[in-house]
């Protein structure tokens, strides 16, 4: 999960509320965030979060993605040259990946990388109840 450094404002359905408490990376309040069996309210949080400094492997991943995007764009854009899986010189043959292993956009992360990032940094926010 991304570290939350501070929260400066919380809006519930567009109205500012101050009855919350930041504990670690989670916001708690004494009353419910929305009433049971009702349409959930919209919660907007203004916060400062992230890593300082950004981990070196993440910087490397982002730089690699930018480089791949620039090369892809200079070669005709996404899908112009699908991911080759093999090439033969004699009697010229070129094979391409197909199905789940096919990469159409160079900026698309492989499933293994997505899974590793999800395991390392967690998932999106969830509501877990009230604090008393």
XYZ file of N, CA and C in Angstrom:
396
model
N 0.842 -1.174 0.000
C 0.000 0.000 0.000
C 0.892 1.244 0.000
N 0.472 2.261 -0.714
C 1.225 3.509 -0.762
C 1.165 4.207 0.589
N 2.276 4.708 1.078
C 2.237 5.391 2.368
C 1.507 6.732 2.270
N 0.584 6.945 3.195
C -0.124 8.226 3.276
C 0.670 9.114 4.216
N 1.079 10.271 3.726
C 1.869 11.199 4.529
C 0.955 12.123 5.318
N -0.081 12.654 4.662
C -1.036 13.529 5.349
C -2.338 13.595 4.569
N -3.426 13.933 5.273
C -4.733 14.170 4.659
C -5.145 15.576 5.047
N -5.478 16.400 4.059
C -5.836 17.790 4.353
C -7.328 18.055 4.249
N -8.072 17.195 3.522
C -9.492 17.483 3.320
C -10.237 16.204 2.964
N -11.452 16.060 3.506
C -12.321 14.938 3.171
C -13.698 15.496 2.837
N -14.213 15.144 1.659
C -15.553 15.556 1.235
C -16.425 14.317 1.127
N -17.650 14.419 1.643
C -18.637 13.353 1.489
C -19.791 13.929 0.691
N -20.018 13.374 -0.494
C -21.006 13.918 -1.433
C -20.813 15.415 -1.627
N -19.560 15.848 -1.711
C -19.234 17.241 -1.984
C -19.200 18.149 -0.773
N -19.593 17.655 0.391
C -19.614 18.460 1.619
C -18.407 18.106 2.482
N -17.710 19.133 2.969
C -16.533 18.891 3.797
C -16.942 18.306 5.149
N -16.171 17.336 5.610
C -16.400 16.740 6.924
C -15.078 16.707 7.685
N -15.155 16.879 8.977
C -13.945 16.888 9.787
C -13.931 15.788 10.829
N -14.943 14.909 10.795
C -15.051 13.869 11.830
C -14.345 12.576 11.420
N -13.128 12.697 10.965
C -12.340 11.549 10.555
C -10.999 11.563 11.273
N -10.362 10.423 11.271
C -9.053 10.291 11.909
C -8.165 9.456 10.995
N -6.940 9.914 10.773
C -5.972 9.179 9.962
C -5.138 8.302 10.884
N -5.211 6.998 10.661
C -4.406 6.041 11.416
C -3.637 5.200 10.410
N -2.333 5.422 10.355
C -1.519 4.727 9.350
C -1.906 5.190 7.961
N -2.342 4.251 7.126
C -2.765 4.565 5.762
C -4.279 4.584 5.608
N -5.027 4.559 6.714
C -6.479 4.447 6.636
C -7.174 5.611 7.332
N -8.332 5.996 6.770
C -9.190 7.009 7.387
C -10.311 6.304 8.136
N -10.546 6.728 9.342
C -11.633 6.185 10.150
C -12.531 7.327 10.590
N -13.808 7.005 10.848
C -14.713 7.979 11.461
C -15.659 7.238 12.393
N -16.198 7.961 13.372
C -17.051 7.312 14.374
C -18.387 6.871 13.800
N -18.932 7.626 12.842
C -20.178 7.206 12.204
C -19.852 6.521 10.880
N -20.856 5.894 10.296
C -20.652 5.180 9.038
C -20.318 6.146 7.907
N -19.582 5.668 6.926
C -19.284 6.486 5.744
C -20.549 6.682 4.918
N -21.448 5.714 4.917
C -22.775 5.876 4.313
C -23.728 4.930 5.034
N -25.012 5.220 4.941
C -26.013 4.448 5.675
C -26.180 3.051 5.084
N -26.448 2.049 5.960
C -26.650 0.680 5.464
C -27.834 0.620 4.497
N -27.735 -0.232 3.495
C -28.793 -0.457 2.504
C -29.164 0.792 1.718
N -28.286 1.761 1.678
C -28.522 2.988 0.909
C -27.452 3.083 -0.180
N -27.667 3.994 -1.104
C -26.671 4.232 -2.149
C -25.416 4.771 -1.474
N -24.241 4.191 -1.754
C -23.006 4.688 -1.129
C -22.751 6.145 -1.506
N -22.216 6.899 -0.553
C -21.898 8.292 -0.849
C -20.531 8.364 -1.523
N -20.296 9.482 -2.190
C -19.011 9.720 -2.836
C -18.074 10.350 -1.818
N -16.893 9.766 -1.640
C -15.903 10.306 -0.702
C -14.697 10.765 -1.508
N -14.339 12.052 -1.353
C -13.177 12.619 -2.031
C -12.156 12.997 -0.977
N -10.939 12.481 -1.115
C -9.884 12.718 -0.128
C -8.742 13.478 -0.791
N -8.336 14.588 -0.177
C -7.159 15.324 -0.629
C -6.023 14.926 0.293
N -5.005 14.282 -0.289
C -3.935 13.757 0.551
C -2.590 13.847 -0.149
N -1.560 13.734 0.653
C -0.196 13.628 0.155
C 0.244 12.199 0.440
N 0.619 11.472 -0.618
C 1.002 10.071 -0.449
C 2.077 9.711 -1.461
N 2.799 8.670 -1.159
C 3.800 8.187 -2.101
C 5.126 7.913 -1.429
N 6.094 7.624 -2.257
C 7.422 7.274 -1.767
C 8.400 8.393 -2.082
N 9.207 8.764 -1.111
C 10.243 9.775 -1.306
C 11.504 9.261 -0.639
N 12.466 8.825 -1.374
C 12.527 8.834 -2.837
C 11.762 7.656 -3.432
N 11.476 7.766 -4.730
C 10.831 6.668 -5.450
C 11.838 5.520 -5.543
N 11.408 4.274 -5.265
C 12.334 3.140 -5.337
C 13.020 3.057 -6.711
N 14.333 2.776 -6.733
C 15.091 2.751 -7.993
C 14.526 1.803 -9.051
N 13.994 0.642 -8.632
C 13.453 -0.284 -9.628
C 12.196 0.270 -10.294
N 11.434 1.091 -9.574
C 10.244 1.715 -10.158
C 10.665 2.812 -11.138
N 11.693 3.581 -10.791
C 12.228 4.596 -11.716
C 12.696 3.909 -13.000
N 13.401 2.786 -12.859
C 13.899 2.040 -14.017
C 12.738 1.528 -14.874
N 11.687 1.007 -14.239
C 10.523 0.511 -14.967
C 9.864 1.638 -15.761
N 9.671 2.785 -15.122
C 9.034 3.923 -15.796
C 9.897 4.414 -16.956
N 11.198 4.534 -16.746
C 12.103 4.967 -17.829
C 12.069 3.978 -18.991
N 12.015 2.683 -18.692
C 11.935 1.663 -19.741
C 10.638 1.789 -20.528
N 9.538 2.075 -19.822
C 8.252 2.233 -20.497
C 8.249 3.468 -21.397
N 8.839 4.561 -20.926
C 8.922 5.773 -21.754
C 9.746 5.489 -23.004
N 10.892 4.828 -22.840
C 11.739 4.494 -23.992
C 10.986 3.592 -24.973
N 10.280 2.577 -24.456
C 9.516 1.670 -25.318
C 8.423 2.426 -26.064
N 7.770 3.357 -25.383
C 6.724 4.158 -26.023
C 7.271 5.044 -27.123
N 8.433 5.643 -26.897
C 9.050 6.496 -27.917
C 9.459 5.684 -29.144
N 10.054 4.511 -28.919
C 10.439 3.640 -30.037
C 9.195 3.178 -30.789
N 8.175 2.763 -30.039
C 6.933 2.296 -30.658
C 6.320 3.399 -31.519
N 6.293 4.621 -31.004
C 5.700 5.739 -31.734
C 6.485 6.033 -33.011
N 7.808 5.951 -32.940
C 8.629 6.226 -34.126
C 8.521 5.111 -35.170
N 8.002 3.948 -34.762
C 7.830 2.816 -35.685
C 6.383 2.624 -36.127
N 5.553 3.652 -35.974
C 4.179 3.554 -36.473
C 3.105 3.486 -35.414
N 3.461 3.469 -34.149
C 2.465 3.479 -33.081
C 2.027 2.089 -32.660
N 1.132 2.009 -31.646
C 0.677 0.724 -31.114
C 0.064 -0.160 -32.201
N 0.458 -1.415 -32.229
C -0.111 -2.384 -33.156
C 0.517 -2.406 -34.530
N 1.378 -1.426 -34.854
C 1.979 -1.378 -36.190
C 2.916 -2.562 -36.416
N 3.682 -2.924 -35.422
C 4.610 -4.055 -35.515
C 4.379 -4.942 -34.298
N 3.508 -5.893 -34.452
C 3.196 -6.768 -33.325
C 4.410 -7.558 -32.899
N 4.355 -8.049 -31.695
C 5.487 -8.719 -31.062
C 5.931 -9.966 -31.824
N 7.140 -9.921 -32.406
C 7.690 -11.076 -33.117
C 8.148 -12.130 -32.114
N 7.854 -13.393 -32.419
C 8.357 -14.457 -31.551
C 9.541 -15.173 -32.199
N 9.642 -15.126 -33.546
C 10.822 -15.684 -34.204
C 10.967 -15.077 -35.601
N 12.178 -15.159 -36.133
C 12.468 -14.731 -37.507
C 13.529 -15.661 -38.078
N 13.346 -16.101 -39.318
C 14.322 -16.939 -40.013
C 14.796 -16.185 -41.244
N 16.048 -16.280 -41.536
C 16.618 -15.567 -42.681
C 16.432 -16.359 -43.981
N 16.820 -17.632 -43.986
C 16.722 -18.439 -45.198
C 15.263 -18.784 -45.450
N 14.769 -18.537 -46.619
C 13.355 -18.683 -46.976
C 12.471 -17.765 -46.132
N 12.972 -16.682 -45.708
C 12.354 -15.616 -44.906
C 11.017 -16.004 -44.266
N 11.030 -16.150 -42.976
C 9.832 -16.417 -42.179
C 9.858 -15.532 -40.949
N 8.712 -14.996 -40.597
C 8.577 -14.227 -39.356
C 7.330 -14.745 -38.648
N 7.474 -15.094 -37.375
C 6.347 -15.560 -36.577
C 6.019 -14.553 -35.491
N 4.751 -14.469 -35.179
C 4.300 -13.505 -34.171
C 3.615 -14.224 -33.021
N 3.714 -13.626 -31.854
C 3.002 -14.171 -30.697
C 1.506 -14.038 -30.953
N 0.754 -14.976 -30.380
C -0.692 -14.946 -30.543
C -1.359 -15.225 -29.214
N -2.611 -14.882 -29.122
C -3.388 -15.154 -27.919
C -2.948 -14.307 -26.745
N -2.927 -14.917 -25.552
C -2.610 -14.183 -24.324
C -1.186 -13.658 -24.283
N -0.274 -14.292 -25.020
C 1.123 -13.848 -24.976
C 1.411 -12.715 -25.963
N 0.431 -12.376 -26.817
C 0.635 -11.327 -27.817
C 0.703 -9.953 -27.150
N 1.668 -9.159 -27.572
C 1.811 -7.792 -27.064
C 1.576 -6.840 -28.225
N 0.488 -6.081 -28.163
C 0.149 -5.138 -29.222
C 0.703 -3.762 -28.894
N 0.659 -3.398 -27.626
C 1.129 -2.086 -27.179
C 2.359 -2.286 -26.297
N 3.478 -1.663 -26.658
C 4.731 -1.818 -25.899
C 4.598 -1.321 -24.466
N 3.594 -0.490 -24.187
C 3.424 0.044 -22.836
C 2.552 -0.850 -21.960
N 2.065 -1.942 -22.509
C 1.260 -2.875 -21.730
C 2.180 -3.727 -20.867
N 1.942 -3.716 -19.568
C 2.774 -4.503 -18.655
C 2.394 -5.981 -18.732
N 3.374 -6.870 -18.713
C 3.072 -8.303 -18.655
C 2.345 -8.642 -17.349
N 1.531 -9.694 -17.391
C 0.753 -10.087 -16.207
C 1.637 -10.319 -14.985
N 2.811 -10.923 -15.179
C 3.720 -11.174 -14.056
C 4.170 -9.887 -13.387
N 4.443 -8.856 -14.189
C 4.854 -7.558 -13.639
C 3.692 -6.910 -12.902
N 2.489 -6.973 -13.487
C 1.298 -6.415 -12.820
C 1.080 -7.090 -11.471
N 1.199 -8.422 -11.463
C 0.989 -9.185 -10.230
C 2.028 -8.805 -9.174
N 3.294 -8.680 -9.594
C 4.361 -8.317 -8.652
C 4.131 -6.922 -8.073
N 3.710 -5.971 -8.909
C 3.437 -4.610 -8.422
C 2.247 -4.602 -7.467
N 1.195 -5.372 -7.810
C 0.011 -5.452 -6.948
C 0.375 -6.058 -5.591
N 1.198 -7.113 -5.599
C 1.622 -7.745 -4.345
C 2.474 -6.808 -3.507
N 3.292 -6.019 -4.153
C 4.209 -5.128 -3.438
C 3.528 -3.874 -2.905
N 2.678 -3.270 -3.733
C 2.110 -1.974 -3.361
C 0.651 -2.029 -2.949
N 0.009 -3.164 -3.033
C -1.354 -3.295 -2.546
C -2.399 -2.933 -3.575
N -3.632 -2.845 -3.073
C -4.766 -2.581 -3.945
C -5.346 -1.205 -3.665
N -6.400 -0.896 -4.376
C -7.069 0.387 -4.185
C -7.749 0.416 -2.818
N -8.165 1.598 -2.399
C -8.786 1.775 -1.090
C -10.072 0.992 -0.922
N -10.335 0.593 0.300
C -11.570 -0.110 0.616
C -12.127 0.447 1.920
N -13.440 0.324 2.113
C -14.075 0.735 3.366
C -14.130 -0.479 4.280
N -13.721 -0.302 5.546
C -13.684 -1.459 6.443
C -14.533 -1.289 7.692
N -15.230 -0.173 7.849
C -16.086 -0.030 9.009
C -15.885 1.272 9.744
N -16.163 1.255 11.044
C -16.130 2.481 11.846
C -15.099 2.370 12.956
N -14.726 3.506 13.496
C -13.765 3.582 14.593
C -14.463 4.189 15.796
N -14.395 3.542 16.936
C -15.019 4.086 18.152
C -13.990 4.146 19.250
